[in-house]
Coordinates of C-alpha atoms in Angstrom, one line a residue:
M4 CA 40.0 -1.1 -74.8
A5 CA 42.2 1.2 -73.0
A6 CA 39.1 3.2 -71.9
N7 CA 37.5 0.3 -70.4
H8 CA 40.5 -0.7 -68.5
T9 CA 40.7 2.7 -66.7
R10 CA 37.0 2.6 -65.8
V11 CA 37.1 -0.7 -63.8
P12 CA 39.4 0.7 -61.1
V13 CA 37.0 3.8 -60.6
R14 CA 33.8 2.0 -60.3
L15 CA 35.6 -0.5 -57.8
I16 CA 36.9 2.4 -55.4
V17 CA 33.5 4.0 -55.7
F18 CA 32.0 0.7 -54.8
I19 CA 34.2 0.1 -51.7
L20 CA 33.9 3.9 -50.4
F21 CA 30.0 3.3 -50.7
W22 CA 29.9 0.3 -48.7
Y23 CA 32.6 1.7 -46.2
V24 CA 30.5 4.7 -45.4
L25 CA 27.4 2.8 -45.2
L26 CA 28.7 0.0 -42.7
L27 CA 31.0 2.6 -40.8
P28 CA 28.2 4.4 -38.8
C29 CA 26.4 1.0 -37.9
S30 CA 29.7 -0.2 -36.4
S31 CA 30.2 3.0 -34.3
Q32 CA 26.7 3.1 -32.9
S33 CA 26.8 0.7 -29.7
D34 CA 23.0 0.9 -29.2
V35 CA 22.1 -0.4 -32.8
K36 CA 20.5 -3.9 -32.7
V37 CA 21.7 -6.7 -34.7
G38 CA 20.1 -6.9 -37.9
A39 CA 18.4 -3.6 -37.8
N40 CA 18.7 -1.2 -40.5
P41 CA 21.4 1.3 -39.9
W42 CA 20.2 4.1 -41.6
R43 CA 16.9 4.1 -39.7
E44 CA 18.6 3.5 -36.5
I45 CA 20.9 6.6 -37.2
I46 CA 17.8 8.8 -38.0
R47 CA 16.0 7.6 -34.9
S48 CA 19.0 8.2 -32.8
R49 CA 19.3 11.8 -33.9
R50 CA 15.7 12.6 -33.2
Q51 CA 16.2 11.3 -29.7
V52 CA 18.8 14.0 -29.0
C53 CA 17.8 15.8 -25.9
V54 CA 17.9 19.6 -26.3
D55 CA 17.8 20.3 -22.5
G56 CA 20.3 17.5 -21.2
T57 CA 19.4 14.3 -19.6
Y58 CA 18.9 12.4 -16.4
E59 CA 19.0 8.8 -15.4
H60 CA 16.0 6.8 -14.0
E61 CA 15.8 3.2 -13.1
G62 CA 18.7 2.5 -15.6
R63 CA 17.4 4.4 -18.4
T64 CA 18.5 7.8 -19.8
C65 CA 15.6 10.4 -20.0
C66 CA 15.3 13.7 -21.4
L67 CA 14.9 16.7 -18.9
C68 CA 11.7 19.0 -19.2
A69 CA 12.3 22.4 -20.2
A70 CA 12.3 25.4 -18.1
G71 CA 8.7 26.5 -17.3
Q72 CA 7.6 22.7 -17.2
Y73 CA 7.6 19.9 -14.7
L74 CA 8.1 16.2 -15.0
E75 CA 4.6 14.2 -15.5
K76 CA 6.0 10.9 -16.2
H77 CA 9.2 9.3 -16.7
C78 CA 10.3 8.1 -20.0
S79 CA 9.7 4.2 -20.8
S80 CA 11.2 3.1 -24.3
S81 CA 13.0 6.1 -25.7
P82 CA 14.7 9.2 -24.1
D83 CA 12.2 11.6 -25.4
D84 CA 8.9 10.1 -24.5
R85 CA 8.6 11.2 -20.9
V86 CA 5.7 13.4 -20.5
C87 CA 6.1 17.3 -19.5
E88 CA 3.4 19.7 -18.3
H89 CA 3.5 23.6 -18.0
C90 CA 3.8 25.1 -14.6
Q91 CA 0.4 26.3 -13.5
T92 CA 0.0 30.1 -12.7
G93 CA 2.0 31.2 -9.7
T94 CA 4.5 28.6 -10.1
Y95 CA 7.8 28.2 -12.0
N96 CA 10.7 26.2 -12.8
S97 CA 13.8 28.4 -14.1
N98 CA 15.9 25.4 -15.3
P99 CA 15.6 22.5 -17.3
N100 CA 14.6 19.7 -14.8
N101 CA 13.0 16.6 -13.8
F102 CA 11.1 18.1 -10.7
E103 CA 7.6 16.4 -10.2
S104 CA 6.1 20.1 -9.3
C105 CA 6.8 23.6 -9.7
R106 CA 8.2 26.3 -7.3
P107 CA 5.7 28.7 -5.9
C108 CA 6.4 32.3 -6.8
T109 CA 7.9 34.7 -4.4
S110 CA 5.3 37.3 -3.0
C111 CA 6.5 40.9 -2.5
S112 CA 3.2 41.7 -0.7
H113 CA 4.5 40.7 2.8
P114 CA 3.3 43.4 5.6
N115 CA 5.6 46.1 6.5
A116 CA 8.4 44.6 4.2
N117 CA 7.9 47.9 1.9
L118 CA 8.5 45.9 -1.3
E119 CA 7.1 46.0 -4.8
V120 CA 7.1 43.8 -8.0
A121 CA 9.9 44.9 -10.1
E122 CA 9.4 41.8 -12.7
P123 CA 6.4 39.6 -12.3
C124 CA 6.5 35.7 -11.9
T125 CA 6.3 33.7 -15.3
I126 CA 6.5 30.0 -15.5
A127 CA 10.1 30.2 -16.3
R128 CA 11.2 32.9 -13.9
D129 CA 10.5 33.7 -10.4
T130 CA 9.2 37.1 -9.3
K131 CA 11.8 39.9 -8.8
C132 CA 11.0 42.3 -5.9
R133 CA 12.3 45.9 -5.1
C134 CA 12.0 48.3 -2.4
K135 CA 9.3 50.9 -2.8
E136 CA 10.2 54.4 -3.4
S137 CA 12.0 56.1 -0.4
H138 CA 13.1 52.8 0.9
Y139 CA 16.5 50.9 0.8
C140 CA 17.9 47.3 1.4
T141 CA 21.5 46.5 2.3
S142 CA 21.5 43.0 1.3
N143 CA 24.6 41.4 -0.2
T144 CA 22.8 38.8 -2.2
G145 CA 20.4 41.0 -4.1
S146 CA 17.5 39.8 -2.8
C147 CA 15.8 41.8 -0.2
T148 CA 13.0 40.5 2.2
I149 CA 12.6 43.8 4.0
C150 CA 13.1 47.4 3.1
H151 CA 13.9 50.3 5.5
P152 CA 12.6 53.8 5.3
C153 CA 15.5 56.3 3.9
R154 CA 16.7 59.0 6.4
V155 CA 15.4 62.5 6.1
C156 CA 18.2 65.1 6.7
S157 CA 17.6 68.4 8.4
T158 CA 20.4 69.6 6.5
K159 CA 21.8 69.5 3.0
I160 CA 21.7 65.8 1.2
K161 CA 25.4 64.6 0.6
E162 CA 24.3 61.5 -0.8
P163 CA 20.8 60.4 -1.9
C164 CA 19.0 57.3 -0.7
T165 CA 19.3 54.6 -3.4
A166 CA 17.8 50.9 -3.3
T167 CA 21.1 49.5 -1.9
N168 CA 22.1 52.6 0.6
D169 CA 20.6 55.1 3.2
T170 CA 20.5 58.6 2.8
V171 CA 23.9 60.3 3.9
C172 CA 23.5 63.8 5.4
D173 CA 25.9 66.5 5.1
K174 CA 27.1 68.2 8.3
P175 CA 25.9 71.7 9.1
E176 CA 28.4 74.4 8.2
G177 CA 30.7 75.7 11.1
T178 CA 30.0 72.8 13.2
P179 CA 32.6 72.7 15.9
T180 CA 33.7 68.8 15.5
T181 CA 36.8 69.1 17.8
A182 CA 34.8 71.0 20.6
I183 CA 31.9 68.2 20.3
V184 CA 34.5 65.4 20.9
V185 CA 36.2 66.9 23.6
S186 CA 32.7 67.7 25.4
V187 CA 31.6 64.2 24.8
L188 CA 34.9 62.9 26.4
V189 CA 34.6 65.1 29.2
L190 CA 30.9 63.6 29.9
I191 CA 32.0 60.1 29.7
V192 CA 34.9 60.8 32.4
V193 CA 32.3 62.6 34.4
L194 CA 29.7 59.8 34.3
A195 CA 32.5 57.3 35.0
A196 CA 33.3 59.0 38.1
V197 CA 29.9 59.4 39.1
G198 CA 29.1 55.9 38.7
V199 CA 32.3 54.6 40.4
A200 CA 31.2 57.0 43.4
V201 CA 27.8 55.5 43.5
F202 CA 29.3 52.1 43.5
I203 CA 31.3 52.5 46.4
W204 CA 28.5 54.3 48.4
K205 CA 26.2 51.2 47.7
K206 CA 28.8 48.8 48.6
K207 CA 29.4 50.8 52.1
K208 CA 25.9 50.8 52.7
A209 CA 25.4 47.1 52.1
A210 CA 28.5 46.1 54.2
K211 CA 26.5 47.9 57.2
Q212 CA 23.2 45.9 56.7
P213 CA 22.8 42.6 58.1
Q214 CA 23.2 40.0 55.5
T215 CA 20.0 37.8 54.9
S216 CA 19.8 34.3 53.6
S217 CA 18.9 33.7 50.1
T218 CA 15.7 31.8 49.8
T219 CA 13.4 30.6 47.1
P220 CA 10.7 33.2 46.5
D221 CA 7.3 32.0 47.0
N222 CA 5.3 35.1 46.5
G223 CA 4.8 37.5 43.9
N224 CA 6.0 40.9 45.0
Q225 CA 8.9 43.0 43.9
A226 CA 11.3 41.9 46.4
D227 CA 11.2 38.3 45.0
V228 CA 12.0 39.8 41.3
E229 CA 14.9 41.6 42.7
M230 CA 16.4 38.7 44.1
Q231 CA 19.8 37.2 42.7
L232 CA 19.0 36.0 39.3
L233 CA 21.2 35.2 36.4
N234 CA 22.9 38.2 34.8
D235 CA 23.6 36.4 31.7
I236 CA 20.4 34.5 30.3
E237 CA 21.4 33.6 27.0
P238 CA 22.0 30.1 27.5
L239 CA 18.6 29.8 29.1
L240 CA 16.8 31.8 26.2
P241 CA 15.5 28.5 24.4
K242 CA 13.8 27.2 27.8
I243 CA 12.3 30.5 28.6
A244 CA 10.9 30.9 25.1
E245 CA 9.1 27.8 25.3
Q246 CA 7.0 29.1 28.3
L247 CA 5.9 32.2 26.3
E248 CA 4.2 33.1 23.2
W249 CA 4.4 35.4 20.2
K250 CA 2.3 38.0 21.9
D251 CA 4.1 38.1 25.2
V252 CA 7.4 38.7 23.7
E253 CA 5.9 41.3 21.1
H254 CA 4.5 43.1 23.7
L255 CA 8.0 43.4 25.8
A256 CA 9.5 44.4 22.5
M257 CA 7.0 47.3 21.8
Q258 CA 7.1 48.7 25.3
S259 CA 10.9 48.8 25.2
G260 CA 10.7 51.0 22.1
M261 CA 12.1 48.4 19.7
L262 CA 11.1 49.3 16.0
S263 CA 8.2 47.6 14.2
A264 CA 10.4 46.5 11.3
A265 CA 12.8 44.7 13.5
I266 CA 9.8 42.9 15.2
Q267 CA 8.2 42.0 11.7
S268 CA 11.6 40.6 10.5
C269 CA 11.7 38.0 12.9
M270 CA 8.3 36.8 11.6
L271 CA 9.5 37.1 7.9
D272 CA 12.5 35.0 8.8
Y273 CA 10.6 32.2 10.1
P274 CA 7.1 32.4 8.6
N275 CA 6.0 28.8 9.5
D276 CA 7.5 28.4 13.0
S277 CA 6.1 30.6 15.7
Q278 CA 8.5 29.1 18.4
E279 CA 11.5 30.2 16.4
Q280 CA 9.9 33.6 15.8
T281 CA 9.4 34.0 19.5
L282 CA 12.8 32.8 20.4
Q283 CA 14.5 35.2 17.9
L284 CA 12.6 38.1 19.0
L285 CA 13.4 37.3 22.8
K286 CA 16.9 37.3 21.8
K287 CA 16.9 40.9 20.1
W288 CA 15.1 42.1 23.2
V289 CA 17.5 40.8 25.7
D290 CA 20.3 42.3 23.6
T291 CA 18.7 45.6 23.9
Q292 CA 18.1 45.5 27.8
G293 CA 21.4 44.1 29.1
R294 CA 22.0 42.6 32.4
K295 CA 18.8 43.4 33.9
A296 CA 16.6 41.7 31.1
S297 CA 15.9 39.0 33.7
N298 CA 14.4 41.0 36.2
K299 CA 12.4 43.1 33.6
L300 CA 11.1 40.0 31.9
V301 CA 9.7 38.6 35.2
Q302 CA 8.5 41.8 36.5
N303 CA 6.7 42.7 33.2
L304 CA 4.8 39.2 33.3
R305 CA 3.7 40.0 36.6
D306 CA 2.3 43.4 35.7
S307 CA 0.6 41.8 33.0
R308 CA -1.0 39.5 35.4
K309 CA 0.8 36.5 33.9
I310 CA 1.9 35.4 37.2
A311 CA 2.0 31.7 36.2
K312 CA 4.4 32.4 33.5
A313 CA 6.5 34.6 35.4
E314 CA 7.1 32.0 38.4
R315 CA 7.9 29.4 35.7
I316 CA 10.5 31.7 34.1
Q317 CA 11.7 32.8 37.5
D318 CA 12.5 28.9 38.3
I319 CA 14.4 28.7 35.2
L320 CA 16.5 31.8 36.0
C321 CA 17.1 30.2 39.5
G322 CA 18.3 27.1 38.3
K323 CA 15.3 24.8 38.9
N324 CA 14.2 22.1 36.4
L325 CA 10.9 22.2 34.8
T326 CA 9.3 18.8 34.4
G327 CA 6.0 20.2 32.9

């Protein structure tokens, strides 16, 4: 009888613990329906764990698609019943997502960009480009859109060209650095004195000539081009660019000796906007020409027999409002 009395409390304790463990998960699951089997709901909720995270859609929580996939259909009854599809060749998604399409892979074959493929594009990773041999790029972001040819030294190489730095050439032995600096300073002083003398001479000469009234040009000769135009045409560049085409400004840049890489970079930076390409190249060209950019622009158009464009741009420079 003593043995039977000691077994009853043990069975009772085991029975209470069993029902406590059984009912505890059911009470802690806020989304378990009343009257549902608690173990089935627990197993079902564990199966629905979203490995790549979740997103909200129309009040429902859905599982994200994995990297390399895109969302074809949102979830309807459970988080993991959304439909995902793999990205097509030439496209990718590098992170878990709920995008309805994949991004196009980056191309390394832009003309004059001097790039080559370092790592090909996969459905879960974009293409990685690098500079071709003997080329470099100084981008701080690690992603280059154009690479430049490495400098070729006529003397010894101090630091060789790398993917991110140009060649550093060593100075020739015995170069009289101090003498060169002094010579340059003397030359600058002499040129400045000559410039001042020429300026004073022209001012005196202009003072002796009778002044003529400033009239609006109505013909296409050189005298009209040399009339008083605005020296600072920066604020007018957007209006001027609207009157030009890419071929007009490209011709200007090539005639002035601008590097082909600098010209092409304007196209690469704005691949789908020809107006913005024209404006950006025009700004670069104006920066290289200085104060006489306006006269050179008008005269170049006249020399190219583009008289109508030259006259419209001359009207802009003279402060006229163009209505068409």
